[in-house]
Coordinates of C-alpha atoms in Angstrom, one line a residue:
X1 CA -21.7 5.1 -1.5
X2 CA -20.0 2.3 -3.8
X3 CA -17.3 1.4 -0.5
X4 CA -20.2 1.2 2.1
X5 CA -22.3 -1.3 0.0
X6 CA -19.2 -3.0 -0.8
X7 CA -17.9 -3.4 2.5
X8 CA -21.6 -4.5 4.0
X9 CA -21.2 -7.3 1.0
X10 CA -18.1 -8.2 2.1
X11 CA -19.6 -8.5 5.7
X12 CA -22.5 -10.2 5.1
X13 CA -20.9 -12.7 2.9
X14 CA -22.3 -12.3 -0.1
X15 CA -19.3 -13.4 -2.1
X16 CA -18.2 -16.1 0.3
X17 CA -18.4 -20.0 -1.5
X18 CA -20.4 -22.2 0.5
X19 CA -20.9 -26.0 0.4
X20 CA -24.2 -26.8 -0.8
X21 CA -24.6 -30.5 -2.8
X22 CA -28.0 -29.5 -3.8
X23 CA -26.9 -26.8 -6.5
X24 CA -24.1 -27.4 -9.3
X25 CA -20.6 -26.3 -8.7
X26 CA -18.7 -23.7 -10.4
X27 CA -15.6 -22.2 -9.7
X28 CA -13.6 -19.8 -11.6
X29 CA -9.6 -18.9 -10.3
X30 CA -8.5 -15.8 -11.3
X31 CA -5.7 -15.5 -13.3
X32 CA -3.3 -14.0 -10.5
X33 CA -1.9 -11.0 -11.8
X34 CA 1.6 -10.1 -11.0
X35 CA 2.4 -8.0 -7.3
X36 CA 4.1 -5.8 -9.4
X37 CA 2.5 -3.4 -10.7
X38 CA -1.4 -2.0 -11.0
X39 CA -3.8 -3.1 -13.1
X40 CA -4.0 -2.5 -16.4
X41 CA -6.8 -2.3 -19.4
X42 CA -6.6 -5.9 -20.2
X43 CA -6.6 -7.5 -16.7
X44 CA -10.0 -5.5 -15.7
X45 CA -11.8 -6.7 -19.1
X46 CA -10.4 -10.2 -18.1
X47 CA -12.4 -9.9 -14.3
X48 CA -15.3 -8.0 -15.3
X49 CA -15.9 -11.2 -17.5
X50 CA -15.5 -13.5 -14.8
X51 CA -17.7 -11.1 -11.9
X52 CA -20.4 -11.3 -14.7
X53 CA -19.8 -15.5 -15.2
X54 CA -19.6 -15.5 -11.7
X55 CA -22.8 -13.3 -11.1
X56 CA -25.0 -15.0 -13.7
X57 CA -23.7 -18.3 -11.9
X58 CA -25.1 -16.9 -8.5
X59 CA -28.4 -15.9 -9.9
X60 CA -28.9 -19.4 -11.5
X61 CA -28.9 -20.9 -8.0
X62 CA -25.1 -22.9 -8.4
X63 CA -22.8 -23.6 -5.9
X64 CA -20.7 -20.8 -6.2
X65 CA -16.9 -19.4 -5.4
X66 CA -14.2 -17.1 -7.2
X67 CA -10.8 -17.3 -6.2
X68 CA -8.6 -14.5 -6.1
X69 CA -4.9 -14.7 -6.4
X70 CA -1.4 -13.3 -7.4
X71 CA 1.5 -14.1 -9.1
X72 CA 0.8 -16.7 -11.5
X73 CA 4.3 -17.7 -12.3
X74 CA 6.1 -15.2 -10.3
X75 CA 8.5 -14.6 -12.5
X76 CA 8.1 -10.8 -12.9
X77 CA 7.9 -10.8 -9.3
X78 CA 11.6 -11.9 -9.1
X79 CA 13.3 -9.8 -11.7
X80 CA 11.5 -7.2 -9.6
X81 CA 13.0 -8.3 -7.0
X82 CA 17.0 -9.1 -8.5
X83 CA 16.7 -5.8 -9.8
X84 CA 16.1 -4.3 -7.0
X85 CA 18.5 -6.3 -4.9
X86 CA 21.6 -5.3 -7.7
X87 CA 20.3 -1.8 -7.2
X88 CA 20.4 -1.4 -3.8
X89 CA 23.0 -3.8 -2.2
X90 CA 25.2 -4.7 -6.1
X91 CA 24.1 -8.9 -5.3
X92 CA 22.4 -11.2 -6.6
X93 CA 20.2 -13.7 -5.9
X94 CA 23.0 -16.3 -5.7
X95 CA 24.7 -14.3 -3.8
X96 CA 21.8 -14.6 -1.3
X97 CA 21.4 -17.9 -1.7
X98 CA 17.6 -19.0 -2.3
X99 CA 15.9 -19.1 1.5
X100 CA 17.0 -15.5 1.6
X101 CA 16.1 -14.5 -1.7
X102 CA 12.9 -16.0 -0.3
X103 CA 12.2 -13.8 1.8
X104 CA 13.5 -10.3 -0.2
X105 CA 10.2 -11.6 -2.6
X106 CA 8.0 -12.4 0.5
X107 CA 9.4 -8.4 1.9
X108 CA 8.4 -7.4 -1.5
X109 CA 5.3 -9.3 -2.0
X110 CA 3.8 -8.4 1.6
X111 CA 4.5 -4.4 0.8
X112 CA 2.9 -4.0 -2.4
X113 CA 0.8 -7.1 -3.1
X114 CA -2.3 -5.9 -2.2
X115 CA -2.7 -3.2 -4.6
X116 CA -3.8 -5.1 -7.4
X117 CA -6.3 -7.1 -4.9
X118 CA -7.7 -3.5 -3.5
X119 CA -7.9 -2.2 -7.3
X120 CA -10.3 -5.1 -8.1
X121 CA -12.2 -4.3 -4.4
X122 CA -12.8 -0.9 -6.2
X123 CA -13.9 -2.6 -9.4
X124 CA -16.6 -4.2 -7.2
X125 CA -14.8 -7.7 -8.1
X126 CA -17.5 -10.7 -6.3
X127 CA -14.1 -12.6 -5.4
X128 CA -14.3 -14.6 -2.2
X129 CA -11.1 -12.9 -0.5
X130 CA -10.4 -14.7 1.9
X131 CA -9.5 -17.8 0.1
X132 CA -6.9 -14.9 -1.4
X133 CA -3.8 -17.0 -3.0
X134 CA 0.0 -16.3 -3.3
X135 CA 2.5 -18.0 -5.5
X136 CA 4.2 -18.9 -2.2
X137 CA 2.1 -19.5 0.0
X138 CA 2.2 -23.0 2.0
X139 CA 0.5 -25.8 -0.3
X140 CA 0.6 -23.5 -3.3
X141 CA 3.6 -24.2 -4.8
X142 CA 3.9 -28.1 -3.9
X143 CA 0.2 -28.6 -5.8
X144 CA 1.6 -26.6 -9.3
X145 CA 5.0 -29.3 -9.0
X146 CA 2.6 -31.6 -8.5
X147 CA 0.6 -31.2 -11.5
X148 CA 3.1 -30.5 -13.7
X149 CA 5.0 -33.4 -12.9
X150 CA 1.6 -35.6 -13.3
X151 CA 1.3 -33.9 -16.6
X152 CA 4.7 -35.0 -17.6
X153 CA 4.8 -38.3 -16.9
X154 CA 1.1 -38.5 -18.5
X155 CA 3.1 -37.4 -21.7
X156 CA 1.1 -33.9 -21.7
X157 CA 3.7 -31.9 -21.1
X158 CA 7.6 -32.9 -22.1
X159 CA 11.2 -30.5 -22.2
X160 CA 12.8 -30.5 -25.3
X161 CA 15.3 -27.4 -27.4
X162 CA 12.7 -24.9 -28.4
X163 CA 13.8 -21.0 -29.6
X164 CA 12.3 -18.8 -26.8
X165 CA 11.6 -15.0 -27.9
X166 CA 11.0 -13.8 -24.1
X167 CA 13.4 -12.3 -21.3
X168 CA 12.0 -11.8 -18.1
X169 CA 15.2 -9.2 -17.2

């Protein structure tokens, strides 16, 4: 069965990124889907294309790693947790404060965050699953902040008054 072979490949480390300085590097970081639901056709298509590119690079002998992640910006998760909080307790994130609200997000992630990752595994995605990242993982948010500050200082991104036709709530 597919599950048997997939588990064999994982247990034998076939998808793990291995440092090999003799071969050119090749990596893809999955643009992480939200932890708020399930994969849709766009996710599936995107990840299948990435998997094809990863497998071709492996066959070419490249030093390959495909890194999975969840919740690229946290906006959808934050909105979902805020909605649940309001429905259950009548409170807002401001009532809780940042620390308690982040705890609520972690609880939500721990309950529902693996749904999409398990769906990717069911599709046969050849990710290095030991490297899975989540938006609030230690060091990750700091790296994102550092990147944005650096890009801002170099003039590549800027703040300005703009019309935005999107509301996460």
